C-alpha cells in the first residue's frame, strides 16, 4: 500500500512521506469511528498504543503491521458498541411498550418500569432518550394528554374524573400541564371541540 506511493524510480523510500500518510490515515479513521461512540485516543491508551508510535517502525512492513493492529482494535470496539446500541434500542422499545399499555395508571414511573425490566432507572432513562429523542416523563405526559383530549369529547365526564383516570393525583396539576401543552384549559378545549362537532352536523 505504501510502497507504490513512497518508492521512487531508484527504489528509495521517502520515510517522512510514509509517516505523513500513516498519520493522515490514522486521524481520518479516528474521526470516522466517533460516529460509533468509539473514542480512539482513550482506546489506544488502554492498549498502550500512541499515534506517534508509527515513527518508531523503521520499515514499511512494520508501519503496516502497526496500522493493522490499531484498525483491528477499532473494528472490535465498533462491533461491541454496535451490539450495545442494538441492545439499548431493544430495551427502549420494551419500555415504550410498557408505557403504551399502562400510561393511564398512576403507578407508571421510571422506577416502576425499571423494576419490571430489571434495569437501573438512570440507564433506562438514557436508553429511552437516545432511542426516541424524548424524555421518559415527557412521553408519559404526552400519551396522557392525547388521551385526555379523547375523554374530553364526552361532556358527561368531569375534568377531575379524567385527571384521576389518567393518573394525575391533583386535578389542578392536570389543568396546568394541559394548558401548557395546548394553550387552552381542558374546559376551553371541550367547548372548542364541541363546537367543531356541532358544525359538522
JSON list of C-alpha atoms in Angstrom, two decimals:
[
{"chain": "A", "resi": 1, "resn": "UNK", "atom": "CA", "xyz": [0.00, 0.00, 0.00]},
{"chain": "A", "resi": 2, "resn": "UNK", "atom": "CA", "xyz": [2.73, 2.43, 0.96]},
{"chain": "A", "resi": 3, "resn": "UNK", "atom": "CA", "xyz": [5.40, 1.04, -1.33]},
{"chain": "A", "resi": 4, "resn": "UNK", "atom": "CA", "xyz": [3.82, 2.32, -4.55]},
{"chain": "A", "resi": 5, "resn": "UNK", "atom": "CA", "xyz": [3.18, 5.73, -3.04]},
{"chain": "A", "resi": 6, "resn": "UNK", "atom": "CA", "xyz": [6.54, 6.15, -1.35]},
{"chain": "A", "resi": 7, "resn": "UNK", "atom": "CA", "xyz": [9.13, 4.47, -3.60]},
{"chain": "A", "resi": 8, "resn": "UNK", "atom": "CA", "xyz": [10.92, 6.45, -6.27]},
{"chain": "A", "resi": 9, "resn": "UNK", "atom": "CA", "xyz": [12.21, 5.04, -9.52]},
{"chain": "A", "resi": 10, "resn": "UNK", "atom": "CA", "xyz": [15.50, 4.00, -7.90]},
{"chain": "A", "resi": 11, "resn": "UNK", "atom": "CA", "xyz": [13.78, 2.08, -5.07]},
{"chain": "A", "resi": 12, "resn": "UNK", "atom": "CA", "xyz": [14.32, 4.82, -2.49]},
{"chain": "A", "resi": 13, "resn": "UNK", "atom": "CA", "xyz": [11.59, 5.08, 0.16]},
{"chain": "A", "resi": 14, "resn": "UNK", "atom": "CA", "xyz": [10.76, 8.55, 1.46]},
{"chain": "A", "resi": 15, "resn": "UNK", "atom": "CA", "xyz": [10.08, 7.54, 5.07]},
{"chain": "A", "resi": 16, "resn": "UNK", "atom": "CA", "xyz": [8.86, 11.01, 6.03]},
{"chain": "A", "resi": 17, "resn": "UNK", "atom": "CA", "xyz": [6.25, 10.85, 3.29]},
{"chain": "A", "resi": 18, "resn": "UNK", "atom": "CA", "xyz": [5.13, 7.42, 4.52]},
{"chain": "A", "resi": 19, "resn": "UNK", "atom": "CA", "xyz": [4.90, 8.65, 8.10]},
{"chain": "A", "resi": 20, "resn": "UNK", "atom": "CA", "xyz": [2.72, 11.54, 6.98]},
{"chain": "A", "resi": 21, "resn": "UNK", "atom": "CA", "xyz": [0.40, 9.20, 5.07]},
{"chain": "A", "resi": 22, "resn": "UNK", "atom": "CA", "xyz": [0.15, 6.92, 8.11]},
{"chain": "A", "resi": 23, "resn": "UNK", "atom": "CA", "xyz": [-0.78, 9.81, 10.37]},
{"chain": "A", "resi": 24, "resn": "UNK", "atom": "CA", "xyz": [-3.39, 11.11, 7.92]},
{"chain": "A", "resi": 25, "resn": "UNK", "atom": "CA", "xyz": [-4.95, 7.65, 7.70]},
{"chain": "A", "resi": 26, "resn": "UNK", "atom": "CA", "xyz": [-5.00, 7.29, 11.49]},
{"chain": "A", "resi": 27, "resn": "UNK", "atom": "CA", "xyz": [-6.58, 10.70, 12.03]},
{"chain": "A", "resi": 28, "resn": "UNK", "atom": "CA", "xyz": [-9.19, 10.13, 9.30]},
{"chain": "A", "resi": 29, "resn": "UNK", "atom": "CA", "xyz": [-10.22, 6.75, 10.69]},
{"chain": "A", "resi": 30, "resn": "UNK", "atom": "CA", "xyz": [-10.24, 8.12, 14.24]},
{"chain": "A", "resi": 31, "resn": "UNK", "atom": "CA", "xyz": [-12.66, 10.87, 13.23]},
{"chain": "A", "resi": 32, "resn": "UNK", "atom": "CA", "xyz": [-14.95, 8.41, 11.49]},
{"chain": "A", "resi": 33, "resn": "UNK", "atom": "CA", "xyz": [-15.29, 5.94, 14.36]},
{"chain": "A", "resi": 34, "resn": "UNK", "atom": "CA", "xyz": [-16.59, 8.64, 16.69]},
{"chain": "A", "resi": 35, "resn": "UNK", "atom": "CA", "xyz": [-19.92, 8.00, 14.92]},
{"chain": "A", "resi": 36, "resn": "UNK", "atom": "CA", "xyz": [-19.97, 4.59, 16.59]},
{"chain": "A", "resi": 37, "resn": "UNK", "atom": "CA", "xyz": [-19.39, 6.10, 20.03]},
{"chain": "A", "resi": 38, "resn": "UNK", "atom": "CA", "xyz": [-15.78, 4.89, 19.99]},
{"chain": "A", "resi": 39, "resn": "UNK", "atom": "CA", "xyz": [-13.16, 7.20, 21.49]},
{"chain": "A", "resi": 40, "resn": "UNK", "atom": "CA", "xyz": [-9.92, 6.28, 19.67]},
{"chain": "A", "resi": 41, "resn": "UNK", "atom": "CA", "xyz": [-7.40, 8.08, 21.91]},
{"chain": "A", "resi": 42, "resn": "UNK", "atom": "CA", "xyz": [-8.83, 6.52, 25.06]},
{"chain": "A", "resi": 43, "resn": "UNK", "atom": "CA", "xyz": [-8.99, 3.08, 23.42]},
{"chain": "A", "resi": 44, "resn": "UNK", "atom": "CA", "xyz": [-5.41, 3.34, 22.17]},
{"chain": "A", "resi": 45, "resn": "UNK", "atom": "CA", "xyz": [-4.12, 4.43, 25.57]},
{"chain": "A", "resi": 46, "resn": "UNK", "atom": "CA", "xyz": [-5.83, 1.46, 27.22]},
{"chain": "A", "resi": 47, "resn": "UNK", "atom": "CA", "xyz": [-3.87, -0.85, 24.88]},
{"chain": "A", "resi": 48, "resn": "UNK", "atom": "CA", "xyz": [-0.63, 1.13, 25.06]},
{"chain": "A", "resi": 49, "resn": "UNK", "atom": "CA", "xyz": [-0.89, 2.45, 21.51]},
{"chain": "A", "resi": 50, "resn": "UNK", "atom": "CA", "xyz": [0.02, 6.01, 20.52]},
{"chain": "A", "resi": 51, "resn": "UNK", "atom": "CA", "xyz": [-0.24, 7.83, 17.20]},
{"chain": "A", "resi": 52, "resn": "UNK", "atom": "CA", "xyz": [3.44, 8.72, 17.25]},
{"chain": "A", "resi": 53, "resn": "UNK", "atom": "CA", "xyz": [4.43, 5.06, 17.54]},
{"chain": "A", "resi": 54, "resn": "UNK", "atom": "CA", "xyz": [4.25, 4.87, 13.76]},
{"chain": "A", "resi": 55, "resn": "UNK", "atom": "CA", "xyz": [7.54, 6.79, 13.62]},
{"chain": "A", "resi": 56, "resn": "UNK", "atom": "CA", "xyz": [9.26, 4.09, 15.68]},
{"chain": "A", "resi": 57, "resn": "UNK", "atom": "CA", "xyz": [8.72, 1.46, 12.97]},
{"chain": "A", "resi": 58, "resn": "UNK", "atom": "CA", "xyz": [11.64, 1.79, 10.54]},
{"chain": "A", "resi": 59, "resn": "UNK", "atom": "CA", "xyz": [10.17, -0.43, 7.77]},
{"chain": "A", "resi": 60, "resn": "UNK", "atom": "CA", "xyz": [7.05, -0.28, 5.62]},
{"chain": "A", "resi": 61, "resn": "UNK", "atom": "CA", "xyz": [6.04, -3.69, 6.90]},
{"chain": "A", "resi": 62, "resn": "UNK", "atom": "CA", "xyz": [6.38, -2.53, 10.49]},
{"chain": "A", "resi": 63, "resn": "UNK", "atom": "CA", "xyz": [4.27, 0.56, 9.87]},
{"chain": "A", "resi": 64, "resn": "UNK", "atom": "CA", "xyz": [1.62, -1.51, 8.10]},
{"chain": "A", "resi": 65, "resn": "UNK", "atom": "CA", "xyz": [1.51, -4.02, 10.95]},
{"chain": "A", "resi": 66, "resn": "UNK", "atom": "CA", "xyz": [1.16, -1.14, 13.40]},
{"chain": "A", "resi": 67, "resn": "UNK", "atom": "CA", "xyz": [-1.77, 0.33, 11.47]},
{"chain": "A", "resi": 68, "resn": "UNK", "atom": "CA", "xyz": [-3.47, -3.02, 11.05]},
{"chain": "A", "resi": 69, "resn": "UNK", "atom": "CA", "xyz": [-3.17, -3.69, 14.79]},
{"chain": "A", "resi": 70, "resn": "UNK", "atom": "CA", "xyz": [-4.87, -0.40, 15.60]},
{"chain": "A", "resi": 71, "resn": "UNK", "atom": "CA", "xyz": [-7.57, -0.89, 12.96]},
{"chain": "A", "resi": 72, "resn": "UNK", "atom": "CA", "xyz": [-8.36, -4.37, 14.29]},
{"chain": "A", "resi": 73, "resn": "UNK", "atom": "CA", "xyz": [-8.74, -2.83, 17.74]},
{"chain": "A", "resi": 74, "resn": "UNK", "atom": "CA", "xyz": [-11.04, -0.15, 16.34]},
{"chain": "A", "resi": 75, "resn": "UNK", "atom": "CA", "xyz": [-13.17, -2.70, 14.49]},
{"chain": "A", "resi": 76, "resn": "UNK", "atom": "CA", "xyz": [-13.61, -4.85, 17.58]},
{"chain": "A", "resi": 77, "resn": "UNK", "atom": "CA", "xyz": [-14.70, -1.86, 19.64]},
{"chain": "A", "resi": 78, "resn": "UNK", "atom": "CA", "xyz": [-17.08, -0.66, 16.90]},
{"chain": "A", "resi": 79, "resn": "UNK", "atom": "CA", "xyz": [-18.67, -4.11, 16.87]},
{"chain": "A", "resi": 80, "resn": "UNK", "atom": "CA", "xyz": [-19.05, -4.02, 20.64]},
{"chain": "A", "resi": 81, "resn": "UNK", "atom": "CA", "xyz": [-20.62, -0.57, 20.54]},
{"chain": "A", "resi": 82, "resn": "UNK", "atom": "CA", "xyz": [-22.97, -1.58, 17.73]},
{"chain": "A", "resi": 83, "resn": "UNK", "atom": "CA", "xyz": [-24.15, -4.57, 19.76]},
{"chain": "A", "resi": 84, "resn": "UNK", "atom": "CA", "xyz": [-24.61, -2.34, 22.82]},
{"chain": "A", "resi": 85, "resn": "UNK", "atom": "CA", "xyz": [-26.63, 0.19, 20.81]},
{"chain": "A", "resi": 86, "resn": "UNK", "atom": "CA", "xyz": [-28.80, -2.62, 19.46]},
{"chain": "A", "resi": 87, "resn": "UNK", "atom": "CA", "xyz": [-29.46, -3.93, 22.98]},
{"chain": "A", "resi": 88, "resn": "UNK", "atom": "CA", "xyz": [-30.27, -0.49, 24.40]},
{"chain": "A", "resi": 89, "resn": "UNK", "atom": "CA", "xyz": [-32.59, 0.17, 21.47]},
{"chain": "A", "resi": 90, "resn": "UNK", "atom": "CA", "xyz": [-34.43, -3.08, 22.16]},
{"chain": "A", "resi": 91, "resn": "UNK", "atom": "CA", "xyz": [-34.67, -2.13, 25.83]},
{"chain": "A", "resi": 92, "resn": "UNK", "atom": "CA", "xyz": [-36.04, 1.33, 24.98]},
{"chain": "A", "resi": 93, "resn": "UNK", "atom": "CA", "xyz": [-38.71, -0.18, 22.74]},
{"chain": "A", "resi": 94, "resn": "UNK", "atom": "CA", "xyz": [-39.68, -2.59, 25.51]},
{"chain": "A", "resi": 95, "resn": "UNK", "atom": "CA", "xyz": [-40.05, 0.35, 27.92]},
{"chain": "A", "resi": 96, "resn": "UNK", "atom": "CA", "xyz": [-42.16, 2.19, 25.36]},
{"chain": "A", "resi": 97, "resn": "UNK", "atom": "CA", "xyz": [-44.50, -0.81, 25.04]},
{"chain": "A", "resi": 98, "resn": "UNK", "atom": "CA", "xyz": [-44.97, -0.89, 28.80]},
{"chain": "A", "resi": 99, "resn": "UNK", "atom": "CA", "xyz": [-45.77, 2.81, 28.87]},
{"chain": "A", "resi": 100, "resn": "UNK", "atom": "CA", "xyz": [-48.19, 2.49, 25.95]},
{"chain": "A", "resi": 101, "resn": "UNK", "atom": "CA", "xyz": [-50.04, -0.24, 27.85]},
{"chain": "A", "resi": 102, "resn": "UNK", "atom": "CA", "xyz": [-50.01, 1.33, 31.31]},
{"chain": "A", "resi": 103, "resn": "UNK", "atom": "CA", "xyz": [-49.65, 5.10, 30.90]},
{"chain": "A", "resi": 104, "resn": "UNK", "atom": "CA", "xyz": [-53.10, 5.69, 32.46]},
{"chain": "A", "resi": 105, "resn": "UNK", "atom": "CA", "xyz": [-52.04, 4.08, 35.71]},
{"chain": "A", "resi": 106, "resn": "UNK", "atom": "CA", "xyz": [-50.80, 6.32, 38.49]},
{"chain": "A", "resi": 107, "resn": "UNK", "atom": "CA", "xyz": [-48.20, 3.63, 39.19]},
{"chain": "A", "resi": 108, "resn": "UNK", "atom": "CA", "xyz": [-46.31, 4.33, 36.00]},
{"chain": "A", "resi": 109, "resn": "UNK", "atom": "CA", "xyz": [-42.90, 5.84, 36.66]},
{"chain": "A", "resi": 110, "resn": "UNK", "atom": "CA", "xyz": [-39.29, 5.36, 35.69]},
{"chain": "A", "resi": 111, "resn": "UNK", "atom": "CA", "xyz": [-38.68, 3.34, 38.86]},
{"chain": "A", "resi": 112, "resn": "UNK", "atom": "CA", "xyz": [-41.76, 1.19, 38.24]},
{"chain": "A", "resi": 113, "resn": "UNK", "atom": "CA", "xyz": [-40.71, 0.35, 34.67]},
{"chain": "A", "resi": 114, "resn": "UNK", "atom": "CA", "xyz": [-37.10, -0.19, 35.74]},
{"chain": "A", "resi": 115, "resn": "UNK", "atom": "CA", "xyz": [-38.24, -2.82, 38.21]},
{"chain": "A", "resi": 116, "resn": "UNK", "atom": "CA", "xyz": [-40.29, -4.56, 35.53]},
{"chain": "A", "resi": 117, "resn": "UNK", "atom": "CA", "xyz": [-37.36, -4.82, 33.11]},
{"chain": "A", "resi": 118, "resn": "UNK", "atom": "CA", "xyz": [-34.76, -5.38, 35.85]},
{"chain": "A", "resi": 119, "resn": "UNK", "atom": "CA", "xyz": [-32.60, -2.41, 34.91]},
{"chain": "A", "resi": 120, "resn": "UNK", "atom": "CA", "xyz": [-31.32, 0.73, 36.61]},
{"chain": "A", "resi": 121, "resn": "UNK", "atom": "CA", "xyz": [-33.71, 3.73, 36.23]},
{"chain": "A", "resi": 122, "resn": "UNK", "atom": "CA", "xyz": [-30.95, 6.07, 35.03]},
{"chain": "A", "resi": 123, "resn": "UNK", "atom": "CA", "xyz": [-29.84, 3.51, 32.44]},
{"chain": "A", "resi": 124, "resn": "UNK", "atom": "CA", "xyz": [-33.41, 3.18, 31.17]},
{"chain": "A", "resi": 125, "resn": "UNK", "atom": "CA", "xyz": [-33.81, 6.94, 31.04]},
{"chain": "A", "resi": 126, "resn": "UNK", "atom": "CA", "xyz": [-30.68, 7.33, 28.92]},
{"chain": "A", "resi": 127, "resn": "UNK", "atom": "CA", "xyz": [-31.60, 4.44, 26.61]},
{"chain": "A", "resi": 128, "resn": "UNK", "atom": "CA", "xyz": [-35.10, 5.83, 26.07]},
{"chain": "A", "resi": 129, "resn": "UNK", "atom": "CA", "xyz": [-33.77, 9.31, 25.34]},
{"chain": "A", "resi": 130, "resn": "UNK", "atom": "CA", "xyz": [-31.20, 8.00, 22.85]},
{"chain": "A", "resi": 131, "resn": "UNK", "atom": "CA", "xyz": [-33.73, 5.85, 21.01]},
{"chain": "A", "resi": 132, "resn": "UNK", "atom": "CA", "xyz": [-36.69, 8.24, 20.82]},
{"chain": "A", "resi": 133, "resn": "UNK", "atom": "CA", "xyz": [-35.10, 11.66, 21.39]},
{"chain": "A", "resi": 134, "resn": "UNK", "atom": "CA", "xyz": [-37.66, 12.23, 24.13]},
{"chain": "A", "resi": 135, "resn": "UNK", "atom": "CA", "xyz": [-37.53, 12.09, 27.92]},
{"chain": "A", "resi": 136, "resn": "UNK", "atom": "CA", "xyz": [-39.38, 9.21, 29.55]},
{"chain": "A", "resi": 137, "resn": "UNK", "atom": "CA", "xyz": [-41.55, 11.51, 31.68]},
{"chain": "A", "resi": 138, "resn": "UNK", "atom": "CA", "xyz": [-42.38, 13.72, 28.68]},
{"chain": "A", "resi": 139, "resn": "UNK", "atom": "CA", "xyz": [-43.51, 10.70, 26.69]},
{"chain": "A", "resi": 140, "resn": "UNK", "atom": "CA", "xyz": [-45.78, 9.52, 29.52]},
{"chain": "A", "resi": 141, "resn": "UNK", "atom": "CA", "xyz": [-47.27, 13.01, 29.86]},
{"chain": "A", "resi": 142, "resn": "UNK", "atom": "CA", "xyz": [-47.86, 13.35, 26.12]},
{"chain": "A", "resi": 143, "resn": "UNK", "atom": "CA", "xyz": [-49.64, 9.99, 25.99]},
{"chain": "A", "resi": 144, "resn": "UNK", "atom": "CA", "xyz": [-51.91, 11.02, 28.85]},
{"chain": "A", "resi": 145, "resn": "UNK", "atom": "CA", "xyz": [-52.64, 14.42, 27.36]},
{"chain": "A", "resi": 146, "resn": "UNK", "atom": "CA", "xyz": [-53.56, 12.97, 23.98]},
{"chain": "A", "resi": 147, "resn": "UNK", "atom": "CA", "xyz": [-55.89, 10.50, 25.69]},
{"chain": "A", "resi": 148, "resn": "UNK", "atom": "CA", "xyz": [-57.42, 13.31, 27.75]},
{"chain": "A", "resi": 149, "resn": "UNK", "atom": "CA", "xyz": [-58.50, 15.04, 24.52]},
{"chain": "A", "resi": 150, "resn": "UNK", "atom": "CA", "xyz": [-60.46, 11.93, 23.62]},
{"chain": "A", "resi": 151, "resn": "UNK", "atom": "CA", "xyz": [-62.09, 11.75, 27.04]},
{"chain": "A", "resi": 152, "resn": "UNK", "atom": "CA", "xyz": [-62.99, 15.44, 26.98]},
{"chain": "A", "resi": 153, "resn": "UNK", "atom": "CA", "xyz": [-65.21, 14.76, 23.99]},
{"chain": "A", "resi": 154, "resn": "UNK", "atom": "CA", "xyz": [-67.73, 13.25, 26.40]},
{"chain": "A", "resi": 155, "resn": "UNK", "atom": "CA", "xyz": [-69.46, 16.21, 28.11]},
{"chain": "A", "resi": 156, "resn": "UNK", "atom": "CA", "xyz": [-70.76, 13.98, 30.90]},
{"chain": "A", "resi": 157, "resn": "UNK", "atom": "CA", "xyz": [-67.28, 13.18, 32.20]},
{"chain": "A", "resi": 158, "resn": "UNK", "atom": "CA", "xyz": [-65.93, 15.68, 34.70]},
{"chain": "A", "resi": 159, "resn": "UNK", "atom": "CA", "xyz": [-62.44, 17.14, 34.26]},
{"chain": "A", "resi": 160, "resn": "UNK", "atom": "CA", "xyz": [-61.36, 15.87, 37.68]},
{"chain": "A", "resi": 161, "resn": "UNK", "atom": "CA", "xyz": [-62.55, 12.37, 36.71]},
{"chain": "A", "resi": 162, "resn": "UNK", "atom": "CA", "xyz": [-60.42, 12.48, 33.58]},
{"chain": "A", "resi": 163, "resn": "UNK", "atom": "CA", "xyz": [-57.44, 13.62, 35.63]},
{"chain": "A", "resi": 164, "resn": "UNK", "atom": "CA", "xyz": [-57.90, 10.76, 38.07]},
{"chain": "A", "resi": 165, "resn": "UNK", "atom": "CA", "xyz": [-58.39, 8.20, 35.31]},
{"chain": "A", "resi": 166, "resn": "UNK", "atom": "CA", "xyz": [-55.16, 9.29, 33.64]},
{"chain": "A", "resi": 167, "resn": "UNK", "atom": "CA", "xyz": [-53.07, 9.04, 36.77]},
{"chain": "A", "resi": 168, "resn": "UNK", "atom": "CA", "xyz": [-52.98, 12.64, 37.97]},
{"chain": "A", "resi": 169, "resn": "UNK", "atom": "CA", "xyz": [-53.41, 12.86, 41.73]},
{"chain": "A", "resi": 170, "resn": "UNK", "atom": "CA", "xyz": [-54.09, 16.59, 41.51]},
{"chain": "A", "resi": 171, "resn": "UNK", "atom": "CA", "xyz": [-56.61, 17.95, 39.00]},
{"chain": "A", "resi": 172, "resn": "UNK", "atom": "CA", "xyz": [-55.07, 21.43, 39.17]},
{"chain": "A", "resi": 173, "resn": "UNK", "atom": "CA", "xyz": [-51.77, 19.98, 38.03]},
{"chain": "A", "resi": 174, "resn": "UNK", "atom": "CA", "xyz": [-53.52, 18.24, 35.13]},
{"chain": "A", "resi": 175, "resn": "UNK", "atom": "CA", "xyz": [-55.16, 21.53, 34.09]},
{"chain": "A", "resi": 176, "resn": "UNK", "atom": "CA", "xyz": [-51.83, 23.34, 34.31]},
{"chain": "A", "resi": 177, "resn": "UNK", "atom": "CA", "xyz": [-50.00, 20.75, 32.21]},
{"chain": "A", "resi": 178, "resn": "UNK", "atom": "CA", "xyz": [-52.84, 20.59, 29.67]},
{"chain": "A", "resi": 179, "resn": "UNK", "atom": "CA", "xyz": [-52.87, 24.36, 29.23]},
{"chain": "A", "resi": 180, "resn": "UNK", "atom": "CA", "xyz": [-49.10, 24.49, 28.87]},
{"chain": "A", "resi": 181, "resn": "UNK", "atom": "CA", "xyz": [-49.23, 21.84, 26.15]},
{"chain": "A", "resi": 182, "resn": "UNK", "atom": "CA", "xyz": [-52.24, 23.05, 24.14]},
{"chain": "A", "resi": 183, "resn": "UNK", "atom": "CA", "xyz": [-52.56, 26.71, 25.11]},
{"chain": "A", "resi": 184, "resn": "UNK", "atom": "CA", "xyz": [-56.08, 26.38, 26.50]},
{"chain": "A", "resi": 185, "resn": "UNK", "atom": "CA", "xyz": [-57.65, 24.75, 29.55]},
{"chain": "A", "resi": 186, "resn": "UNK", "atom": "CA", "xyz": [-59.47, 21.40, 29.38]},
{"chain": "A", "resi": 187, "resn": "UNK", "atom": "CA", "xyz": [-62.84, 23.16, 29.73]},
{"chain": "A", "resi": 188, "resn": "UNK", "atom": "CA", "xyz": [-61.97, 25.57, 26.93]},
{"chain": "A", "resi": 189, "resn": "UNK", "atom": "CA", "xyz": [-60.79, 22.69, 24.76]},
{"chain": "A", "resi": 190, "resn": "UNK", "atom": "CA", "xyz": [-64.06, 20.86, 25.43]},
{"chain": "A", "resi": 191, "resn": "UNK", "atom": "CA", "xyz": [-66.07, 23.88, 24.27]},
{"chain": "A", "resi": 192, "resn": "UNK", "atom": "CA", "xyz": [-63.96, 24.25, 21.13]},
{"chain": "A", "resi": 193, "resn": "UNK", "atom": "CA", "xyz": [-64.17, 20.55, 20.36]},
{"chain": "A", "resi": 194, "resn": "UNK", "atom": "CA", "xyz": [-67.90, 20.56, 20.98]},
{"chain": "A", "resi": 195, "resn": "UNK", "atom": "CA", "xyz": [-68.35, 23.49, 18.60]},
{"chain": "A", "resi": 196, "resn": "UNK", "atom": "CA", "xyz": [-66.37, 21.70, 15.92]},
{"chain": "A", "resi": 197, "resn": "UNK", "atom": "CA", "xyz": [-68.52, 18.59, 16.36]},
{"chain": "A", "resi": 198, "resn": "UNK", "atom": "CA", "xyz": [-71.75, 20.62, 16.12]},
{"chain": "A", "resi": 199, "resn": "UNK", "atom": "CA", "xyz": [-70.57, 22.38, 12.97]},
{"chain": "A", "resi": 200, "resn": "UNK", "atom": "CA", "xyz": [-70.07, 19.04, 11.22]},
{"chain": "A", "resi": 201, "resn": "UNK", "atom": "CA", "xyz": [-73.69, 18.02, 11.76]}
]
